[in-house]
PDB file of C-alpha atoms in Angstrom:
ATOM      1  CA  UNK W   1     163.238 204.262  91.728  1.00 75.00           C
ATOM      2  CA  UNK W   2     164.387 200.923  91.343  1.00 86.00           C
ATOM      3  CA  UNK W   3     167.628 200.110  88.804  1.00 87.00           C
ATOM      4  CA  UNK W   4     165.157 197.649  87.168  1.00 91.00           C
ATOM      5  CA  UNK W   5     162.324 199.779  86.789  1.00 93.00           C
ATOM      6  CA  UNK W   6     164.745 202.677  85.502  1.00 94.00           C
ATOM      7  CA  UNK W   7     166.142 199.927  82.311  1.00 95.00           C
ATOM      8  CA  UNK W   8     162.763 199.641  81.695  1.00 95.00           C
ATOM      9  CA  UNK W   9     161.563 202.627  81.750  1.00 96.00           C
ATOM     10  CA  UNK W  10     164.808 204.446  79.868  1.00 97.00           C
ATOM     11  CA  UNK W  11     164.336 200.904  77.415  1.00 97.00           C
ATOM     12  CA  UNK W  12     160.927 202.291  76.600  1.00 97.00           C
ATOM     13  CA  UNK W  13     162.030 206.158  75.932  1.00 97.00           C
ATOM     14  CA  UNK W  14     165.204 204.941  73.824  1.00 97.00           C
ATOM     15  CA  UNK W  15     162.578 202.751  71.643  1.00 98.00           C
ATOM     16  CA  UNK W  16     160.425 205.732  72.007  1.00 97.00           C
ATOM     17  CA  UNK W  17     162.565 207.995  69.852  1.00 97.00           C
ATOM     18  CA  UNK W  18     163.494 205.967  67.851  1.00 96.00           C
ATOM     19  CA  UNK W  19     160.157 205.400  66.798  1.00 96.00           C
ATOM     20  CA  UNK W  20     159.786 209.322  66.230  1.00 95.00           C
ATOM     21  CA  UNK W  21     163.308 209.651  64.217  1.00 91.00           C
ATOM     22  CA  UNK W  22     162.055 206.893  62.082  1.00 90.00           C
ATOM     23  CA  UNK W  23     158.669 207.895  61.535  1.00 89.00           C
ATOM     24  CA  UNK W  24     160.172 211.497  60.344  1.00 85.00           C
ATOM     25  CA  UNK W  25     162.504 209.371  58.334  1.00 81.00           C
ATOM     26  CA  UNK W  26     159.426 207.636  56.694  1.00 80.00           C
ATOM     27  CA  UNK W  27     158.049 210.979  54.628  1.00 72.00           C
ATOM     28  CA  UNK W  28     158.529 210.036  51.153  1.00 55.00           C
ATOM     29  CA  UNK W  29     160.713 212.465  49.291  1.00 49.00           C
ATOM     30  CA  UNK W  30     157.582 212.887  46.827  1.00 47.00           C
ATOM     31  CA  UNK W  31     154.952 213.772  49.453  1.00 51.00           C
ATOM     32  CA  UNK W  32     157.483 216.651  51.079  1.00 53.00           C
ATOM     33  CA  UNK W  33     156.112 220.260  50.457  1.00 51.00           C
ATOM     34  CA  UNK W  34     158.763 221.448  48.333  1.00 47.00           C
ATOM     35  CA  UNK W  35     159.573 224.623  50.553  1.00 50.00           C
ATOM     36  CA  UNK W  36     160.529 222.266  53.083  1.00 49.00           C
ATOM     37  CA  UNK W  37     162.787 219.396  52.855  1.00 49.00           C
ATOM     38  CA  UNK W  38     165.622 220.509  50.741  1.00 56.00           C
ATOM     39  CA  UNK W  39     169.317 220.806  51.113  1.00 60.00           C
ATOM     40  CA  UNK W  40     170.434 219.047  54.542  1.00 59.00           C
ATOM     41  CA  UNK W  41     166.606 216.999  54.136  1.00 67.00           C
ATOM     42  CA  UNK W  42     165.406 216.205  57.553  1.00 76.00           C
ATOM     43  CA  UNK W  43     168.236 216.808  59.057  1.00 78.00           C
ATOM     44  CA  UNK W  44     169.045 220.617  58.717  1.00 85.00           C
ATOM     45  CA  UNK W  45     165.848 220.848  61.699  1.00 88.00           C
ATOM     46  CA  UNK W  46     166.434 221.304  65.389  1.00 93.00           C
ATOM     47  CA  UNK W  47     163.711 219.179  66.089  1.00 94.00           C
ATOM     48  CA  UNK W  48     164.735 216.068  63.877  1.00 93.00           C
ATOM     49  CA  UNK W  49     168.381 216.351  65.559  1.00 94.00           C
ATOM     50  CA  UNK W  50     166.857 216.253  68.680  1.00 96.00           C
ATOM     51  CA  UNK W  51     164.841 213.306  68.660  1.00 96.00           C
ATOM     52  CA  UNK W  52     168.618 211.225  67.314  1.00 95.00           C
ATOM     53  CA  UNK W  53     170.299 212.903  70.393  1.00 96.00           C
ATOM     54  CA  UNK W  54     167.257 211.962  72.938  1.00 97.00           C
ATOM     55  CA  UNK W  55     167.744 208.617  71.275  1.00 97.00           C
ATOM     56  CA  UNK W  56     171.473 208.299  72.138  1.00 97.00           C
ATOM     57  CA  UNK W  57     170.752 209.894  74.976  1.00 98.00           C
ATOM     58  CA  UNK W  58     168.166 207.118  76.285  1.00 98.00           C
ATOM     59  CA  UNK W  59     170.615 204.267  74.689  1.00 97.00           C
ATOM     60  CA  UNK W  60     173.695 205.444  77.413  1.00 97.00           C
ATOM     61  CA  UNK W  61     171.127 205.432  80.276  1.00 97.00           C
ATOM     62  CA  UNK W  62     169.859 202.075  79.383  1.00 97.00           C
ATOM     63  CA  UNK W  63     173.449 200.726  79.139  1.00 96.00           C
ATOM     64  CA  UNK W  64     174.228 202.349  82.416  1.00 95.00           C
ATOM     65  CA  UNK W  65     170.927 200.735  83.930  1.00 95.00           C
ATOM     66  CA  UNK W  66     171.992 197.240  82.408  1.00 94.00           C
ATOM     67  CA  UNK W  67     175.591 197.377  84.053  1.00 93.00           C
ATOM     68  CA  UNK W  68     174.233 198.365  87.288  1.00 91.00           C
ATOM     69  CA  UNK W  69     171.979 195.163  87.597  1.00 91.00           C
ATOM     70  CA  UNK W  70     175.060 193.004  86.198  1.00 88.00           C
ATOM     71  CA  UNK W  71     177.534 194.554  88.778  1.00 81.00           C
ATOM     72  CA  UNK W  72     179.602 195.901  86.496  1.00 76.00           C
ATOM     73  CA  UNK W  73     180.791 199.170  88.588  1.00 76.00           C
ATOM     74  CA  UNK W  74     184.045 199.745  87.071  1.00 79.00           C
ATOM     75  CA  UNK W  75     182.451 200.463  83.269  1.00 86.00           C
ATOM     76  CA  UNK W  76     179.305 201.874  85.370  1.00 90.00           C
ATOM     77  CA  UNK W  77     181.250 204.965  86.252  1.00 90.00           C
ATOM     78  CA  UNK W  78     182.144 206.255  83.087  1.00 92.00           C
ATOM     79  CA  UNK W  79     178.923 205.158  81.294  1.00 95.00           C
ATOM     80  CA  UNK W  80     177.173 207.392  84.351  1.00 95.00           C
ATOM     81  CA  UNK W  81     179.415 210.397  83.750  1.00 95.00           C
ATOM     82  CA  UNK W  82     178.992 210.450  80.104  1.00 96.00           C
ATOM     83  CA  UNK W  83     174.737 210.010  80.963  1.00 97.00           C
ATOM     84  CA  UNK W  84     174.617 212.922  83.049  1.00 97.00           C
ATOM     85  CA  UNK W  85     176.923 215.148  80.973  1.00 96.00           C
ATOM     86  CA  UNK W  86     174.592 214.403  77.709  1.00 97.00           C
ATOM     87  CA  UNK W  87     171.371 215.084  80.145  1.00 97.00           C
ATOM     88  CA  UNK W  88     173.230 218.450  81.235  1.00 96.00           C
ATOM     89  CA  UNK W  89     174.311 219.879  77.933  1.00 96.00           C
ATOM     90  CA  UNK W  90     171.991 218.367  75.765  1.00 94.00           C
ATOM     91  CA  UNK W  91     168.619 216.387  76.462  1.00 96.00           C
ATOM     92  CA  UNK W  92     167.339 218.631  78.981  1.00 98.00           C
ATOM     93  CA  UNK W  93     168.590 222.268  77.275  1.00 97.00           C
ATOM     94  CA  UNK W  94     167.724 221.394  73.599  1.00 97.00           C
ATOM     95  CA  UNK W  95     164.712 219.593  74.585  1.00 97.00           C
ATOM     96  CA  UNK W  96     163.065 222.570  76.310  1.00 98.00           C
ATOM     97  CA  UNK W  97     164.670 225.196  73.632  1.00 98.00           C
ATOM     98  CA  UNK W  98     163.134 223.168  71.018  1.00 97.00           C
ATOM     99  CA  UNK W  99     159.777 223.104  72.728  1.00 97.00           C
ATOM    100  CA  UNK W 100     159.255 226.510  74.164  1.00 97.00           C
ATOM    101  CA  UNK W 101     161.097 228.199  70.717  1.00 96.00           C
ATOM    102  CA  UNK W 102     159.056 226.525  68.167  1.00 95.00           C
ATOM    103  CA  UNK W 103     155.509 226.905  70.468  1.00 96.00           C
ATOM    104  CA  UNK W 104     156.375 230.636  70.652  1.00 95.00           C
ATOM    105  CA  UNK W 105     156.679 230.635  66.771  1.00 92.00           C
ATOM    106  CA  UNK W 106     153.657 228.801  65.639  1.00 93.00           C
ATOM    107  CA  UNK W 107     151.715 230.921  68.361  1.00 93.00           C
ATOM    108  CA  UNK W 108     152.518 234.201  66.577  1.00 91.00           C
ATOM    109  CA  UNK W 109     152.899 233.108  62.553  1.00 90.00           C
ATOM    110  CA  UNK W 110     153.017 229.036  62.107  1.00 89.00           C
ATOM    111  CA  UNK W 111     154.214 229.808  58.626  1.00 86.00           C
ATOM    112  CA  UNK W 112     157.498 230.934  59.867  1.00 85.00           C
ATOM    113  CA  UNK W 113     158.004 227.602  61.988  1.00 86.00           C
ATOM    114  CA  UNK W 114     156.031 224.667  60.622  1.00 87.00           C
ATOM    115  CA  UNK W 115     153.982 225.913  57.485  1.00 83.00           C
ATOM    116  CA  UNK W 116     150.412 224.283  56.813  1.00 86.00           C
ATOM    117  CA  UNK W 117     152.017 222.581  53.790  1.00 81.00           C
ATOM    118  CA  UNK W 118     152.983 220.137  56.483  1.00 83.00           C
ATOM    119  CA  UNK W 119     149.343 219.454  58.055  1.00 84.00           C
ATOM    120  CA  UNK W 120     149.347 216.952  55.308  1.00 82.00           C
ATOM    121  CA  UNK W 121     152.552 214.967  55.502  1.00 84.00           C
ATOM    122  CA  UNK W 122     152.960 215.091  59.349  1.00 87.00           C
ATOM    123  CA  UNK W 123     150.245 214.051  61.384  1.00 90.00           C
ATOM    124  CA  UNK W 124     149.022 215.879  64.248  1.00 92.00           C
ATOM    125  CA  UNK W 125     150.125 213.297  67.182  1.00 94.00           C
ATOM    126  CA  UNK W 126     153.379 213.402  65.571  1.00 94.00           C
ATOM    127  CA  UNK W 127     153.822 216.800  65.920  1.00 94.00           C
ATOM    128  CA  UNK W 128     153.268 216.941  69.761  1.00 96.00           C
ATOM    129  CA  UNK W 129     155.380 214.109  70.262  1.00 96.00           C
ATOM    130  CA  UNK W 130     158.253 216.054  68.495  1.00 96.00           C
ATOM    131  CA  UNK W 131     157.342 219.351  70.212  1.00 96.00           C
ATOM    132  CA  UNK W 132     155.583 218.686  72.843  1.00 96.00           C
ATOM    133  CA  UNK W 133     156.303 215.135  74.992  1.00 97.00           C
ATOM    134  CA  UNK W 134     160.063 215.989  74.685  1.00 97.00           C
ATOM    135  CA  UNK W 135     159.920 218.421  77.487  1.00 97.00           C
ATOM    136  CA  UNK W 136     157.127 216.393  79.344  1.00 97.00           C
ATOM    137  CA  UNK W 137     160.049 213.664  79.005  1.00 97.00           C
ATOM    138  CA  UNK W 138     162.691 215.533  80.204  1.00 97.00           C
ATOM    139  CA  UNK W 139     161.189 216.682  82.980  1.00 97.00           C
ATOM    140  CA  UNK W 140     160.040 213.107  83.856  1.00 97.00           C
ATOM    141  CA  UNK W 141     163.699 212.293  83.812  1.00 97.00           C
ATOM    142  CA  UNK W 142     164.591 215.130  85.732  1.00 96.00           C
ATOM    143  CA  UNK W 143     162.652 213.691  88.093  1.00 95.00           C
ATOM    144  CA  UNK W 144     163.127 210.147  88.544  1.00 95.00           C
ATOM    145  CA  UNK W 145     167.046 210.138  88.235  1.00 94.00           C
ATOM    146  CA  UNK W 146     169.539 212.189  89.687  1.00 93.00           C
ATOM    147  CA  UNK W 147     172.139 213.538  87.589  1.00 95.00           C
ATOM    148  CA  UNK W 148     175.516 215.163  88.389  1.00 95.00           C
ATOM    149  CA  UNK W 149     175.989 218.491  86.784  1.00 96.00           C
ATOM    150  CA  UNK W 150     179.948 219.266  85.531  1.00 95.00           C
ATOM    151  CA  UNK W 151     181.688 222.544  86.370  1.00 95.00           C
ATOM    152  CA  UNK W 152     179.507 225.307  85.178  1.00 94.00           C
ATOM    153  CA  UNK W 153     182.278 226.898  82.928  1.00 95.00           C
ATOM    154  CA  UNK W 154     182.469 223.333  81.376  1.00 96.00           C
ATOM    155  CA  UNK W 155     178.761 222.529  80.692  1.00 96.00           C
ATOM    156  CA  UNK W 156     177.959 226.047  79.329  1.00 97.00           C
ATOM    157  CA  UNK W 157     180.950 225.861  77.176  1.00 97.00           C
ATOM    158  CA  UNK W 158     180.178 222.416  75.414  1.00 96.00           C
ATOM    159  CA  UNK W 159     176.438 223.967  75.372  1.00 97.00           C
ATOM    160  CA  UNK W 160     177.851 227.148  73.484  1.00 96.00           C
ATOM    161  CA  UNK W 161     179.901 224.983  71.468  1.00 96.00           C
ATOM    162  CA  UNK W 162     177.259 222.825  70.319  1.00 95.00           C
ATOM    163  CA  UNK W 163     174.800 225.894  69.686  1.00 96.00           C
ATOM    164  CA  UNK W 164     177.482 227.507  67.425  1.00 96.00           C
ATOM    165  CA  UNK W 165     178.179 224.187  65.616  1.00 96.00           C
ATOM    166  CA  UNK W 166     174.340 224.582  64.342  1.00 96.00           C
ATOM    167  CA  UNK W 167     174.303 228.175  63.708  1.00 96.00           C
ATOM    168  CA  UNK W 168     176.997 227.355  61.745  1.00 95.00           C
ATOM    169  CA  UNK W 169     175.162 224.596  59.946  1.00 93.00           C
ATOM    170  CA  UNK W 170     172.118 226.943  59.289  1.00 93.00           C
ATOM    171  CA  UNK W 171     174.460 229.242  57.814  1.00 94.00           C
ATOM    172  CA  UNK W 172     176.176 227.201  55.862  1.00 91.00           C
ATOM    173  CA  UNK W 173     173.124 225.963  54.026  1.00 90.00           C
ATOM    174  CA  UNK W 174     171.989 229.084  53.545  1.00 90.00           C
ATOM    175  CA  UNK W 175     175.084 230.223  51.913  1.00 90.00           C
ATOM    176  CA  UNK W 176     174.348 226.598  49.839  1.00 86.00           C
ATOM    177  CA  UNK W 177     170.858 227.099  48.827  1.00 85.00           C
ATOM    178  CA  UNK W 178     170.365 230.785  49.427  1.00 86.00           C
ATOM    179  CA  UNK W 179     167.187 230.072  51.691  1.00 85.00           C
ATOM    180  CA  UNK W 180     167.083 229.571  55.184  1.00 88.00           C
ATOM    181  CA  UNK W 181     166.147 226.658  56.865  1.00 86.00           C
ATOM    182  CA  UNK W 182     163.483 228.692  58.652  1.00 87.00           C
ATOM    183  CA  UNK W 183     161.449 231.538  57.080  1.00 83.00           C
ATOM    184  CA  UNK W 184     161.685 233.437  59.713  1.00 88.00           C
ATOM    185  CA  UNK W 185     165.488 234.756  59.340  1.00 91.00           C
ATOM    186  CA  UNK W 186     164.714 236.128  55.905  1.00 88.00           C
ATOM    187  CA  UNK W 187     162.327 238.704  57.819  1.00 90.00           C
ATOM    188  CA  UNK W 188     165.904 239.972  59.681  1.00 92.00           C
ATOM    189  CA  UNK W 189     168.363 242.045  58.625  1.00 93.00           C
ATOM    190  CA  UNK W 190     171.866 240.795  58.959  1.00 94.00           C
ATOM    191  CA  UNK W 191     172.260 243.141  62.353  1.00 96.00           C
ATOM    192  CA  UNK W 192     169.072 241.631  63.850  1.00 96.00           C
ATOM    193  CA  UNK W 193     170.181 238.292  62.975  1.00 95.00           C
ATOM    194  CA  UNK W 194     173.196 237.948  64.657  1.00 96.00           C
ATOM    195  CA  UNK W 195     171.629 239.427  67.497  1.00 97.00           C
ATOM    196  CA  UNK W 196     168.556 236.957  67.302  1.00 96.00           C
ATOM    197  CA  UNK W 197     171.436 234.182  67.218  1.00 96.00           C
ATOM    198  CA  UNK W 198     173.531 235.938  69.941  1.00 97.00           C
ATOM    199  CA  UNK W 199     169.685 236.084  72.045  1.00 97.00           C
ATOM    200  CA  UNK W 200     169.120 232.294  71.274  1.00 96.00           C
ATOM    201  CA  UNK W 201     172.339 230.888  72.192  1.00 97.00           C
ATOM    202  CA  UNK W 202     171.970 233.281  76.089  1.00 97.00           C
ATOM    203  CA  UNK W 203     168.466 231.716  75.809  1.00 97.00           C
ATOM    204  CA  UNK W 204     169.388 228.271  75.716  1.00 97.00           C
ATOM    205  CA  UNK W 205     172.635 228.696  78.470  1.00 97.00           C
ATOM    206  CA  UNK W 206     169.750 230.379  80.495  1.00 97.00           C
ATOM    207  CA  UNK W 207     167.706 226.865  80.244  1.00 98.00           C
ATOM    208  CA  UNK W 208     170.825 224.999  81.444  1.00 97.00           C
ATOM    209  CA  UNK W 209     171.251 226.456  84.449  1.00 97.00           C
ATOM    210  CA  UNK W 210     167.788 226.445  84.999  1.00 97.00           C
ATOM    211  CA  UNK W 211     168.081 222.803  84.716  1.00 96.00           C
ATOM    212  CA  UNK W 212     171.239 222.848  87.022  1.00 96.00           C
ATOM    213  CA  UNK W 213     168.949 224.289  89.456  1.00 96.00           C
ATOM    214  CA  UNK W 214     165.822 222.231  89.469  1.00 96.00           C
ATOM    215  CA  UNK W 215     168.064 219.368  89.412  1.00 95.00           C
ATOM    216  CA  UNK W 216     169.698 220.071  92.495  1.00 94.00           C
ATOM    217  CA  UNK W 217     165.894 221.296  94.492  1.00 95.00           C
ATOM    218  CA  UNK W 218     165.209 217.880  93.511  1.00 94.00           C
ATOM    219  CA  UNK W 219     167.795 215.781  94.517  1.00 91.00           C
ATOM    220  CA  UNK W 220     169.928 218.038  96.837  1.00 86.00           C
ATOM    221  CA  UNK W 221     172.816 216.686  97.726  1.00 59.00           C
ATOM    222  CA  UNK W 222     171.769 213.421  96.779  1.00 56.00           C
ATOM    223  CA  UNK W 223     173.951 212.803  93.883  1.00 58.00           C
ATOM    224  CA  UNK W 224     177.723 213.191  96.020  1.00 53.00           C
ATOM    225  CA  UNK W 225     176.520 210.409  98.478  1.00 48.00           C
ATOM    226  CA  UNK W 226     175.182 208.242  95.522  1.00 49.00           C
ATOM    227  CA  UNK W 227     176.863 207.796  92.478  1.00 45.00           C
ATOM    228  CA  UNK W 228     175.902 204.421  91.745  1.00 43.00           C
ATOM    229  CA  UNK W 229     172.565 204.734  93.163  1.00 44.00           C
ATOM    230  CA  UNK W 230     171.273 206.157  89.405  1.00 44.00           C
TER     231      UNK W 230
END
C-alpha cells in the first residue's frame, strides 16, 4: 500500500478512536448505573484504556506516514521502531484479549462483564465498536503494514509488565472501594484468583506470539529488506 494511502487511512483510525474514547467520555456522571462507574470512573476498564492506547497507537503511525512523504528518514526510523513495538506489545495483544475475553464473558453471564444497567447509557453500535471493530482493526493493520517484531524475551516482557501494571490497578481499587472492577472476581476465591490472573496474563503472551506469527506468514521476510517501505 501506498505511504499516502497508509496517512490516510491510519489518519482515519487515529480520528476513529478518538471518537470512541470521547464518546465513552460523554456519559454523564448522572446517567451512569451506579454499580458501574465508580472509583477509577471510566478508566479502571480494559476496554476504555484500550481505545486511548489504539489512539496513540494510530497518532505514531500517522506521524511515521507524514515523515515518510516529507523525506524525513532520519526521525522516520525511530518513529517506525517505536510504531511497531506499540503494535507488538500492545494494539494487536490487548486488542484481541479485550475482544475475545469480554465476548467469552457476556456469552456465558453478561452481568459479570457488561450488566444490562448499561443497555441504557451505551448504545448498541458503541458497544461493537469497543468490542468488536478493535480486532477487525487490528487485523486490518496486520495486514496492510508490516511491522518488525523485537526480541521475543523483550516484547513478552514489556507485555507481562504492562499486564501486571493493571492487575495491579484492579487490585488496588479493590483494596480502595472493596468491590471489584468486574463482578466476576468476587465469584473466586483468593486461590482461584491469582490463578485466573496468572491464566490471563499466559493468555494474553499466548496472543502475542500468535501475532508474531501471523505477522511474519504475512510479510515474510519482508520487513529486513524494507524498513522504510512501512
Amino acid at each position: 500500500m501506498k505511504t499516502s494511502t497508509l496517512a490516510v487511512y491510519h489518519c482515519f483510525a487515529l480520528l476513529w478512536y478518538m471518537f470512541l474514547s470521547y464518546s465513552i467520555l460523554l456519559i454523564r456522571a448522572e446517567d451512569r448505573p451506579s454499580e458501574v462507574f465508580l472509583y477509577g470512573a471510566q478508566w479502571k476498564y480494559l476496554t476504555v484504556l484500550n481505545l486511548v492506547f489504539q489512539a496513540i497507537f494510530y497518532g505514531v503511525s500517522f506521524l511515521a506516514d507524514v515523515l515518510r512523504l516529507i523525506k524525513k528518514l532520519r526521525t522516520v526510523k525511530y518513529v517506525i521502531s517505536c510504531r511497531d513495538l506499540l503494535f507488538s506489545v500492545g494494539a494487536f495483544p490487548v486488542a484481541t484479549f479485550v475482544f475475545i475475553s469480554f465476548w467469552t464473558l457476556y456469552t456465558y453471564n453478561r452481568e459479570l462483564v457488561y450488566p444490562k444497567s448499561l443497555d441504557g447509557i451505551i448504545p448498541m453500535w458503541l458497544n461493537h465498536a469497543v468490542h468488536t471493530a478493535i480486532v477487525v482493526l487490528a487485523l486490518l493493520e496486520m495486514i496492510v503494514t508490516p511491522h518488525h517484531y523485537p526480541p521475543k524475551k523483550k516484547g513478552l516482557t514489556l507485555l507481562g509488565f504492562v499486564s501486571i501494571a493493571y492487575i495491579s490497578w484492579v487490585l488496588w481499587i479493590y483494596w480502595a472501594t472493596k468491590q471489584w472492577v468486574y463482578p466476576l472476581f468476587g465469584l473466586f476465591s483468593p486461590v482461584f484468583l491469582a490463578a485466573f490472573f496468572t491464566g490471563s496474563i499466559v493468555f494474553i503472551l499466548c496472543i502475542y506470539t500468535f501475532g508474531e506469527f501471523l505477522n511474519h506468514v504475512i510479510w515474510g521476510s519482508t520487513n529486513k529488506k524494507r524498513k522504510l517501505s512501512h
